[in-house]
Amino acid sequence: MTTPRTTGVWISAASATILRWGPDGVTIRERLDSQVPARHRSTGRPPTEDHPAGEGHRDEHMRAFFAQVTSTVPVEDDLLLVGDGEVVEHFEHQIHEHDRSRGTVRRIQVEKSGPVTEPQLLARIRAFAGSPARRTLPT
């Protein structure tokens, strides 16, 4: 293992799954559901006071969700971020800003992927940490 503890986060606008892995195995297993509203497709009508254009309201929910996930992730751990779309990229930016404000440096890697199961996320975390699961041949 190259790091004492590694945390992996699979994140989308709907939820985040957080696993922390280290010498003692998985020590944090958490799923956070977000309150981020779905994106709305344009109806073609111009914005009004009752129906404003833009994603401002959604962005505020996303910032609050990112803050909730960031507060759950241990600051001393290396971090593997997994997700699809731009949500994982925005979350990576948030983590870098959080680390910069605290004066901390850690290894962070982003992998693009659709939804993964907890065992799949754990396998990716272990590989990232330098301790992939052993493969055994059937006897």
GROMACS .gro file of N, CA and C in nm:
model
  417
    1MET      N    1   0.084  -0.118   0.000
    1MET     CA    2   0.000   0.000   0.000
    1MET      C    3   0.088   0.124   0.000
    2THR      N    4   0.055   0.222  -0.082
    2THR     CA    5   0.135   0.343  -0.087
    2THR      C    6   0.085   0.450   0.007
    3THR      N    7  -0.039   0.441   0.053
    3THR     CA    8  -0.094   0.539   0.146
    3THR      C    9  -0.157   0.463   0.263
    4PRO      N   10  -0.159   0.524   0.384
    4PRO     CA   11  -0.218   0.453   0.496
    4PRO      C   12  -0.369   0.434   0.480
    5ARG      N   13  -0.437   0.533   0.430
    5ARG     CA   14  -0.582   0.525   0.410
    5ARG      C   15  -0.618   0.595   0.280
    6THR      N   16  -0.717   0.539   0.213
    6THR     CA   17  -0.764   0.595   0.087
    6THR      C   18  -0.915   0.598   0.090
    7THR      N   19  -0.972   0.709   0.044
    7THR     CA   20  -1.116   0.721   0.037
    7THR      C   21  -1.156   0.729  -0.109
    8GLY      N   22  -1.262   0.657  -0.142
    8GLY     CA   23  -1.318   0.661  -0.276
    8GLY      C   24  -1.459   0.717  -0.271
    9VAL      N   25  -1.492   0.800  -0.369
    9VAL     CA   26  -1.626   0.859  -0.376
    9VAL      C   27  -1.679   0.839  -0.516
   10TRP      N   28  -1.794   0.770  -0.526
   10TRP     CA   29  -1.867   0.770  -0.652
   10TRP      C   30  -1.974   0.875  -0.635
   11ILE      N   31  -1.976   0.973  -0.729
   11ILE     CA   32  -2.067   1.086  -0.713
   11ILE      C   33  -2.143   1.117  -0.840
   12SER      N   34  -2.270   1.151  -0.823
   12SER     CA   35  -2.355   1.201  -0.931
   12SER      C   36  -2.438   1.312  -0.869
   13ALA      N   37  -2.521   1.376  -0.948
   13ALA     CA   38  -2.606   1.482  -0.894
   13ALA      C   39  -2.710   1.426  -0.798
   14ALA      N   40  -2.740   1.297  -0.807
   14ALA     CA   41  -2.843   1.236  -0.723
   14ALA      C   42  -2.791   1.183  -0.590
   15SER      N   43  -2.665   1.134  -0.587
   15SER     CA   44  -2.614   1.072  -0.465
   15SER      C   45  -2.463   1.058  -0.469
   16ALA      N   46  -2.408   1.021  -0.354
   16ALA     CA   47  -2.265   0.991  -0.343
   16ALA      C   48  -2.250   0.868  -0.255
   17THR      N   49  -2.160   0.780  -0.296
   17THR     CA   50  -2.123   0.664  -0.215
   17THR      C   51  -1.978   0.683  -0.174
   18ILE      N   52  -1.952   0.672  -0.044
   18ILE     CA   53  -1.819   0.699   0.010
   18ILE      C   54  -1.769   0.573   0.081
   19LEU      N   55  -1.649   0.527   0.043
   19LEU     CA   56  -1.585   0.413   0.109
   19LEU      C   57  -1.444   0.454   0.149
   20ARG      N   58  -1.406   0.423   0.272
   20ARG     CA   59  -1.269   0.448   0.318
   20ARG      C   60  -1.205   0.313   0.342
   21TRP      N   61  -1.088   0.295   0.282
   21TRP     CA   62  -1.019   0.168   0.293
   21TRP      C   63  -0.878   0.188   0.346
   22GLY      N   64  -0.834   0.097   0.431
   22GLY     CA   65  -0.700   0.102   0.487
   22GLY      C   66  -0.660  -0.034   0.539
   23PRO      N   67  -0.558  -0.040   0.621
   23PRO     CA   68  -0.509  -0.168   0.673
   23PRO      C   69  -0.615  -0.248   0.748
   24ASP      N   70  -0.713  -0.179   0.806
   24ASP     CA   71  -0.818  -0.247   0.882
   24ASP      C   72  -0.938  -0.282   0.796
   25GLY      N   73  -0.928  -0.266   0.666
   25GLY     CA   74  -1.040  -0.291   0.575
   25GLY      C   75  -1.123  -0.164   0.556
   26VAL      N   76  -1.250  -0.181   0.526
   26VAL     CA   77  -1.339  -0.067   0.504
   26VAL      C   78  -1.383  -0.012   0.639
   27THR      N   79  -1.353   0.115   0.666
   27THR     CA   80  -1.388   0.174   0.794
   27THR      C   81  -1.500   0.278   0.783
   28ILE      N   82  -1.525   0.329   0.664
   28ILE     CA   83  -1.639   0.420   0.642
   28ILE      C   84  -1.714   0.367   0.521
   29ARG      N   85  -1.842   0.353   0.537
   29ARG     CA   86  -1.928   0.314   0.425
   29ARG      C   87  -2.052   0.400   0.439
   30GLU      N   88  -2.068   0.495   0.347
   30GLU     CA   89  -2.178   0.589   0.360
   30GLU      C   90  -2.237   0.622   0.224
   31ARG      N   91  -2.368   0.641   0.222
   31ARG     CA   92  -2.436   0.686   0.101
   31ARG      C   93  -2.512   0.813   0.137
   32LEU      N   94  -2.489   0.918   0.059
   32LEU     CA   95  -2.556   1.046   0.081
   32LEU      C   96  -2.645   1.074  -0.039
   33ASP      N   97  -2.770   1.100  -0.015
   33ASP     CA   98  -2.862   1.140  -0.122
   33ASP      C   99  -2.869   1.291  -0.127
   34SER      N  100  -2.873   1.346  -0.247
   34SER     CA  101  -2.875   1.492  -0.261
   34SER      C  102  -3.017   1.543  -0.277
   35GLN      N  103  -3.031   1.672  -0.261
   35GLN     CA  104  -3.157   1.741  -0.284
   35GLN      C  105  -3.150   1.823  -0.413
   36VAL      N  106  -3.055   1.789  -0.500
   36VAL     CA  107  -3.034   1.864  -0.624
   36VAL      C  108  -3.149   1.833  -0.719
   37PRO      N  109  -3.222   1.938  -0.763
   37PRO     CA  110  -3.331   1.913  -0.857
   37PRO      C  111  -3.277   1.872  -0.994
   38ALA      N  112  -3.356   1.795  -1.066
   38ALA     CA  113  -3.316   1.752  -1.199
   38ALA      C  114  -3.306   1.872  -1.293
   39ARG      N  115  -3.226   1.856  -1.395
   39ARG     CA  116  -3.218   1.962  -1.497
   39ARG      C  117  -3.348   1.965  -1.574
   40HIS      N  118  -3.391   2.085  -1.611
   40HIS     CA  119  -3.514   2.099  -1.688
   40HIS      C  120  -3.479   2.136  -1.831
   41ARG      N  121  -3.547   2.074  -1.921
   41ARG     CA  122  -3.526   2.107  -2.061
   41ARG      C  123  -3.600   2.236  -2.092
   42SER      N  124  -3.548   2.309  -2.187
   42SER     CA  125  -3.608   2.436  -2.225
   42SER      C  126  -3.746   2.412  -2.287
   43THR      N  127  -3.840   2.496  -2.248
   43THR     CA  128  -3.974   2.487  -2.306
   43THR      C  129  -3.987   2.581  -2.425
   44GLY      N  130  -3.885   2.658  -2.448
   44GLY     CA  131  -3.887   2.750  -2.561
   44GLY      C  132  -3.943   2.886  -2.528
   45ARG      N  133  -4.004   2.900  -2.410
   45ARG     CA  134  -4.058   3.031  -2.375
   45ARG      C  135  -3.948   3.116  -2.312
   46PRO      N  136  -3.959   3.247  -2.325
   46PRO     CA  137  -3.856   3.333  -2.265
   46PRO      C  138  -3.869   3.334  -2.113
   47PRO      N  139  -3.761   3.365  -2.042
   47PRO     CA  140  -3.767   3.367  -1.895
   47PRO      C  141  -3.858   3.478  -1.845
   48THR      N  142  -3.926   3.451  -1.736
   48THR     CA  143  -4.008   3.551  -1.668
   48THR      C  144  -3.971   3.550  -1.521
   49GLU      N  145  -4.032   3.639  -1.444
   49GLU     CA  146  -4.004   3.643  -1.301
   49GLU      C  147  -4.048   3.513  -1.234
   50ASP      N  148  -4.160   3.457  -1.277
   50ASP     CA  149  -4.210   3.332  -1.218
   50ASP      C  150  -4.133   3.209  -1.266
   51HIS      N  151  -4.076   3.217  -1.385
   51HIS     CA  152  -4.002   3.105  -1.444
   51HIS      C  153  -3.866   3.154  -1.494
   52PRO      N  154  -3.771   3.178  -1.401
   52PRO     CA  155  -3.641   3.230  -1.444
   52PRO      C  156  -3.561   3.127  -1.522
   53ALA      N  157  -3.478   3.177  -1.609
   53ALA     CA  158  -3.390   3.089  -1.686
   53ALA      C  159  -3.264   3.062  -1.605
   54GLY      N  160  -3.188   2.965  -1.646
   54GLY     CA  161  -3.060   2.938  -1.582
   54GLY      C  162  -3.068   2.828  -1.479
   55GLU      N  163  -2.954   2.796  -1.423
   55GLU     CA  164  -2.941   2.685  -1.330
   55GLU      C  165  -2.905   2.732  -1.190
   56GLY      N  166  -2.927   2.859  -1.157
   56GLY     CA  167  -2.887   2.914  -1.028
   56GLY      C  168  -2.938   2.835  -0.910
   57HIS      N  169  -3.067   2.802  -0.910
   57HIS     CA  170  -3.126   2.728  -0.799
   57HIS      C  171  -3.062   2.590  -0.787
   58ARG      N  172  -3.041   2.523  -0.897
   58ARG     CA  173  -2.979   2.391  -0.898
   58ARG      C  174  -2.834   2.400  -0.851
   59ASP      N  175  -2.764   2.505  -0.894
   59ASP     CA  176  -2.625   2.523  -0.854
   59ASP      C  177  -2.611   2.539  -0.703
   60GLU      N  178  -2.704   2.610  -0.639
   60GLU     CA  179  -2.700   2.626  -0.494
   60GLU      C  180  -2.717   2.491  -0.424
   61HIS      N  181  -2.809   2.410  -0.471
   61HIS     CA  182  -2.827   2.276  -0.415
   61HIS      C  183  -2.702   2.192  -0.436
   62MET      N  184  -2.640   2.204  -0.553
   62MET     CA  185  -2.519   2.128  -0.583
   62MET      C  186  -2.405   2.171  -0.490
   63ARG      N  187  -2.388   2.300  -0.467
   63ARG     CA  188  -2.283   2.347  -0.375
   63ARG      C  189  -2.306   2.292  -0.234
   64ALA      N  190  -2.432   2.291  -0.189
   64ALA     CA  191  -2.463   2.238  -0.055
   64ALA      C  192  -2.434   2.088  -0.049
   65PHE      N  193  -2.466   2.015  -0.154
   65PHE     CA  194  -2.439   1.871  -0.160
   65PHE      C  195  -2.290   1.845  -0.159
   66PHE      N  196  -2.213   1.919  -0.238
   66PHE     CA  197  -2.068   1.903  -0.239
   66PHE      C  198  -2.009   1.930  -0.101
   67ALA      N  199  -2.059   2.033  -0.032
   67ALA     CA  200  -2.010   2.064   0.102
   67ALA      C  201  -2.040   1.949   0.198
   68GLN      N  202  -2.157   1.887   0.185
   68GLN     CA  203  -2.194   1.773   0.269
   68GLN      C  204  -2.099   1.656   0.244
   69VAL      N  205  -2.071   1.627   0.118
   69VAL     CA  206  -1.982   1.516   0.084
   69VAL      C  207  -1.840   1.548   0.131
   70THR      N  208  -1.794   1.671   0.107
   70THR     CA  209  -1.658   1.711   0.147
   70THR      C  210  -1.640   1.697   0.297
   71SER      N  211  -1.741   1.730   0.376
   71SER     CA  212  -1.729   1.720   0.522
   71SER      C  213  -1.721   1.575   0.569
   72THR      N  214  -1.765   1.481   0.487
   72THR     CA  215  -1.762   1.339   0.522
   72THR      C  216  -1.628   1.275   0.486
   73VAL      N  217  -1.559   1.331   0.387
   73VAL     CA  218  -1.434   1.274   0.338
   73VAL      C  219  -1.318   1.315   0.431
   74PRO      N  220  -1.245   1.218   0.487
   74PRO     CA  221  -1.131   1.253   0.574
   74PRO      C  222  -1.025   1.334   0.497
   75VAL      N  223  -0.977   1.441   0.560
   75VAL     CA  224  -0.885   1.533   0.493
   75VAL      C  225  -0.747   1.473   0.471
   76GLU      N  226  -0.709   1.376   0.553
   76GLU     CA  227  -0.574   1.321   0.543
   76GLU      C  228  -0.563   1.208   0.441
   77ASP      N  229  -0.673   1.163   0.386
   77ASP     CA  230  -0.672   1.050   0.293
   77ASP      C  231  -0.645   1.093   0.150
   78ASP      N  232  -0.575   1.006   0.075
   78ASP     CA  233  -0.572   1.021  -0.069
   78ASP      C  234  -0.713   0.995  -0.118
   79LEU      N  235  -0.745   1.048  -0.235
   79LEU     CA  236  -0.885   1.048  -0.276
   79LEU      C  237  -0.901   1.003  -0.420
   80LEU      N  238  -0.988   0.904  -0.441
   80LEU     CA  239  -1.026   0.859  -0.573
   80LEU      C  240  -1.170   0.903  -0.597
   81LEU      N  241  -1.192   0.985  -0.699
   81LEU     CA  242  -1.325   1.034  -0.732
   81LEU      C  243  -1.371   0.965  -0.859
   82VAL      N  244  -1.488   0.903  -0.853
   82VAL     CA  245  -1.542   0.829  -0.966
   82VAL      C  246  -1.681   0.884  -0.995
   83GLY      N  247  -1.711   0.907  -1.122
   83GLY     CA  248  -1.843   0.954  -1.158
   83GLY      C  249  -1.853   0.979  -1.307
   84ASP      N  250  -1.973   1.004  -1.350
   84ASP     CA  251  -1.991   1.034  -1.491
   84ASP      C  252  -2.030   1.180  -1.507
   85GLY      N  253  -2.013   1.231  -1.623
   85GLY     CA  254  -2.052   1.369  -1.650
   85GLY      C  255  -1.961   1.470  -1.584
   86GLU      N  256  -2.013   1.591  -1.576
   86GLU     CA  257  -1.930   1.698  -1.523
   86GLU      C  258  -1.939   1.711  -1.371
   87VAL      N  259  -2.030   1.639  -1.307
   87VAL     CA  260  -2.044   1.649  -1.161
   87VAL      C  261  -1.914   1.610  -1.092
   88VAL      N  262  -1.852   1.500  -1.134
   88VAL     CA  263  -1.728   1.456  -1.070
   88VAL      C  264  -1.616   1.558  -1.092
   89GLU      N  265  -1.614   1.624  -1.207
   89GLU     CA  266  -1.512   1.727  -1.233
   89GLU      C  267  -1.534   1.849  -1.145
   90HIS      N  268  -1.659   1.890  -1.128
   90HIS     CA  269  -1.690   2.003  -1.040
   90HIS      C  270  -1.656   1.969  -0.895
   91PHE      N  271  -1.683   1.844  -0.856
   91PHE     CA  272  -1.651   1.803  -0.719
   91PHE      C  273  -1.500   1.803  -0.698
   92GLU      N  274  -1.425   1.757  -0.797
   92GLU     CA  275  -1.278   1.760  -0.787
   92GLU      C  276  -1.231   1.903  -0.765
   93HIS      N  277  -1.286   1.997  -0.839
   93HIS     CA  278  -1.249   2.138  -0.824
   93HIS      C  279  -1.279   2.185  -0.681
   94GLN      N  280  -1.395   2.147  -0.628
   94GLN     CA  281  -1.433   2.184  -0.491
   94GLN      C  282  -1.332   2.128  -0.390
   95ILE      N  283  -1.293   2.002  -0.409
   95ILE     CA  284  -1.196   1.939  -0.317
   95ILE      C  285  -1.062   2.012  -0.324
   96HIS      N  286  -1.015   2.043  -0.446
   96HIS     CA  287  -0.888   2.116  -0.460
   96HIS      C  288  -0.895   2.251  -0.390
   97GLU      N  289  -1.006   2.323  -0.405
   97GLU     CA  290  -1.023   2.453  -0.339
   97GLU      C  291  -1.024   2.436  -0.187
   98HIS      N  292  -1.093   2.335  -0.139
   98HIS     CA  293  -1.098   2.307   0.005
   98HIS      C  294  -0.959   2.277   0.059
   99ASP      N  295  -0.884   2.193  -0.012
   99ASP     CA  296  -0.748   2.159   0.030
   99ASP      C  297  -0.657   2.281   0.026
  100ARG      N  298  -0.669   2.362  -0.079
  100ARG     CA  299  -0.586   2.482  -0.092
  100ARG      C  300  -0.613   2.578   0.025
  101SER      N  301  -0.739   2.594   0.064
  101SER     CA  302  -0.772   2.685   0.174
  101SER      C  303  -0.719   2.634   0.308
  102ARG      N  304  -0.705   2.503   0.321
  102ARG     CA  305  -0.651   2.443   0.444
  102ARG      C  306  -0.499   2.427   0.440
  103GLY      N  307  -0.440   2.449   0.323
  103GLY     CA  308  -0.296   2.432   0.309
  103GLY      C  309  -0.252   2.287   0.308
  104THR      N  310  -0.341   2.197   0.266
  104THR     CA  311  -0.308   2.056   0.260
  104THR      C  312  -0.288   2.010   0.116
  105VAL      N  313  -0.209   1.905   0.102
  105VAL     CA  314  -0.185   1.847  -0.030
  105VAL      C  315  -0.205   1.696  -0.017
  106ARG      N  316  -0.278   1.641  -0.112
  106ARG     CA  317  -0.296   1.497  -0.116
  106ARG      C  318  -0.313   1.453  -0.260
  107ARG      N  319  -0.299   1.325  -0.281
  107ARG     CA  320  -0.313   1.270  -0.416
  107ARG      C  321  -0.462   1.253  -0.444
  108ILE      N  322  -0.506   1.310  -0.558
  108ILE     CA  323  -0.645   1.301  -0.600
  108ILE      C  324  -0.647   1.255  -0.744
  109GLN      N  325  -0.730   1.156  -0.771
  109GLN     CA  326  -0.744   1.105  -0.907
  109GLN      C  327  -0.892   1.097  -0.942
  110VAL      N  328  -0.924   1.130  -1.067
  110VAL     CA  329  -1.062   1.123  -1.115
  110VAL      C  330  -1.072   1.014  -1.221
  111GLU      N  331  -1.173   0.930  -1.208
  111GLU     CA  332  -1.202   0.828  -1.309
  111GLU      C  333  -1.346   0.847  -1.355
  112LYS      N  334  -1.364   0.850  -1.485
  112LYS     CA  335  -1.499   0.862  -1.541
  112LYS      C  336  -1.562   0.723  -1.547
  113SER      N  337  -1.686   0.715  -1.499
  113SER     CA  338  -1.756   0.586  -1.499
  113SER      C  339  -1.903   0.610  -1.471
  114GLY      N  340  -1.984   0.521  -1.521
  114GLY     CA  341  -2.124   0.521  -1.483
  114GLY      C  342  -2.135   0.465  -1.341
  115PRO      N  343  -2.256   0.440  -1.295
  115PRO     CA  344  -2.274   0.387  -1.160
  115PRO      C  345  -2.195   0.257  -1.139
  116VAL      N  346  -2.139   0.244  -1.019
  116VAL     CA  347  -2.064   0.124  -0.982
  116VAL      C  348  -2.119   0.070  -0.851
  117THR      N  349  -2.100  -0.059  -0.830
  117THR     CA  350  -2.140  -0.122  -0.704
  117THR      C  351  -2.032  -0.093  -0.599
  118GLU      N  352  -2.065  -0.117  -0.472
  118GLU     CA  353  -1.964  -0.097  -0.367
  118GLU      C  354  -1.842  -0.186  -0.388
  119PRO      N  355  -1.859  -0.316  -0.423
  119PRO     CA  356  -1.740  -0.399  -0.448
  119PRO      C  357  -1.654  -0.345  -0.565
  120GLN      N  358  -1.719  -0.294  -0.670
  120GLN     CA  359  -1.643  -0.237  -0.782
  120GLN      C  360  -1.567  -0.112  -0.738
  121LEU      N  361  -1.632  -0.027  -0.659
  121LEU     CA  362  -1.566   0.094  -0.608
  121LEU      C  363  -1.450   0.056  -0.518
  122LEU      N  364  -1.469  -0.043  -0.431
  122LEU     CA  365  -1.363  -0.088  -0.343
  122LEU      C  366  -1.244  -0.142  -0.421
  123ALA      N  367  -1.269  -0.218  -0.528
  123ALA     CA  368  -1.160  -0.269  -0.611
  123ALA      C  369  -1.081  -0.154  -0.673
  124ARG      N  370  -1.149  -0.051  -0.718
  124ARG     CA  371  -1.080   0.066  -0.776
  124ARG      C  372  -1.000   0.140  -0.670
  125ILE      N  373  -1.056   0.152  -0.550
  125ILE     CA  374  -0.985   0.219  -0.440
  125ILE      C  375  -0.858   0.143  -0.407
  126ARG      N  376  -0.868   0.011  -0.395
  126ARG     CA  377  -0.750  -0.069  -0.361
  126ARG      C  378  -0.642  -0.059  -0.468
  127ALA      N  379  -0.681  -0.061  -0.595
  127ALA     CA  380  -0.583  -0.047  -0.703
  127ALA      C  381  -0.518   0.091  -0.697
  128PHE      N  382  -0.596   0.195  -0.672
  128PHE     CA  383  -0.545   0.332  -0.660
  128PHE      C  384  -0.447   0.343  -0.543
  129ALA      N  385  -0.478   0.273  -0.433
  129ALA     CA  386  -0.394   0.277  -0.314
  129ALA      C  387  -0.267   0.193  -0.329
  130GLY      N  388  -0.258   0.115  -0.436
  130GLY     CA  389  -0.139   0.032  -0.457
  130GLY      C  390  -0.148  -0.104  -0.392
  131SER      N  391  -0.268  -0.147  -0.359
  131SER     CA  392  -0.286  -0.277  -0.295
  131SER      C  393  -0.407  -0.349  -0.355
  132PRO      N  394  -0.398  -0.384  -0.484
  132PRO     CA  395  -0.512  -0.451  -0.546
  132PRO      C  396  -0.541  -0.586  -0.481
  133ALA      N  397  -0.664  -0.627  -0.487
  133ALA     CA  398  -0.704  -0.756  -0.429
  133ALA      C  399  -0.627  -0.868  -0.498
  134ARG      N  400  -0.593  -0.971  -0.422
  134ARG     CA  401  -0.524  -1.086  -0.480
  134ARG      C  402  -0.620  -1.168  -0.563
  135ARG      N  403  -0.572  -1.216  -0.672
  135ARG     CA  404  -0.651  -1.304  -0.757
  135ARG      C  405  -0.612  -1.447  -0.726
  136THR      N  406  -0.710  -1.532  -0.709
  136THR     CA  407  -0.680  -1.673  -0.685
  136THR      C  408  -0.743  -1.755  -0.796
  137LEU      N  409  -0.675  -1.861  -0.831
  137LEU     CA  410  -0.726  -1.953  -0.932
  137LEU      C  411  -0.811  -2.059  -0.865
  138PRO      N  412  -0.920  -2.097  -0.928
  138PRO     CA  413  -1.003  -2.204  -0.870
  138PRO      C  414  -0.925  -2.334  -0.869
  139THR      N  415  -0.946  -2.414  -0.766
  139THR     CA  416  -0.872  -2.542  -0.755
  139THR      C  417  -0.955  -2.657  -0.802
   0.00000   0.00000   0.00000
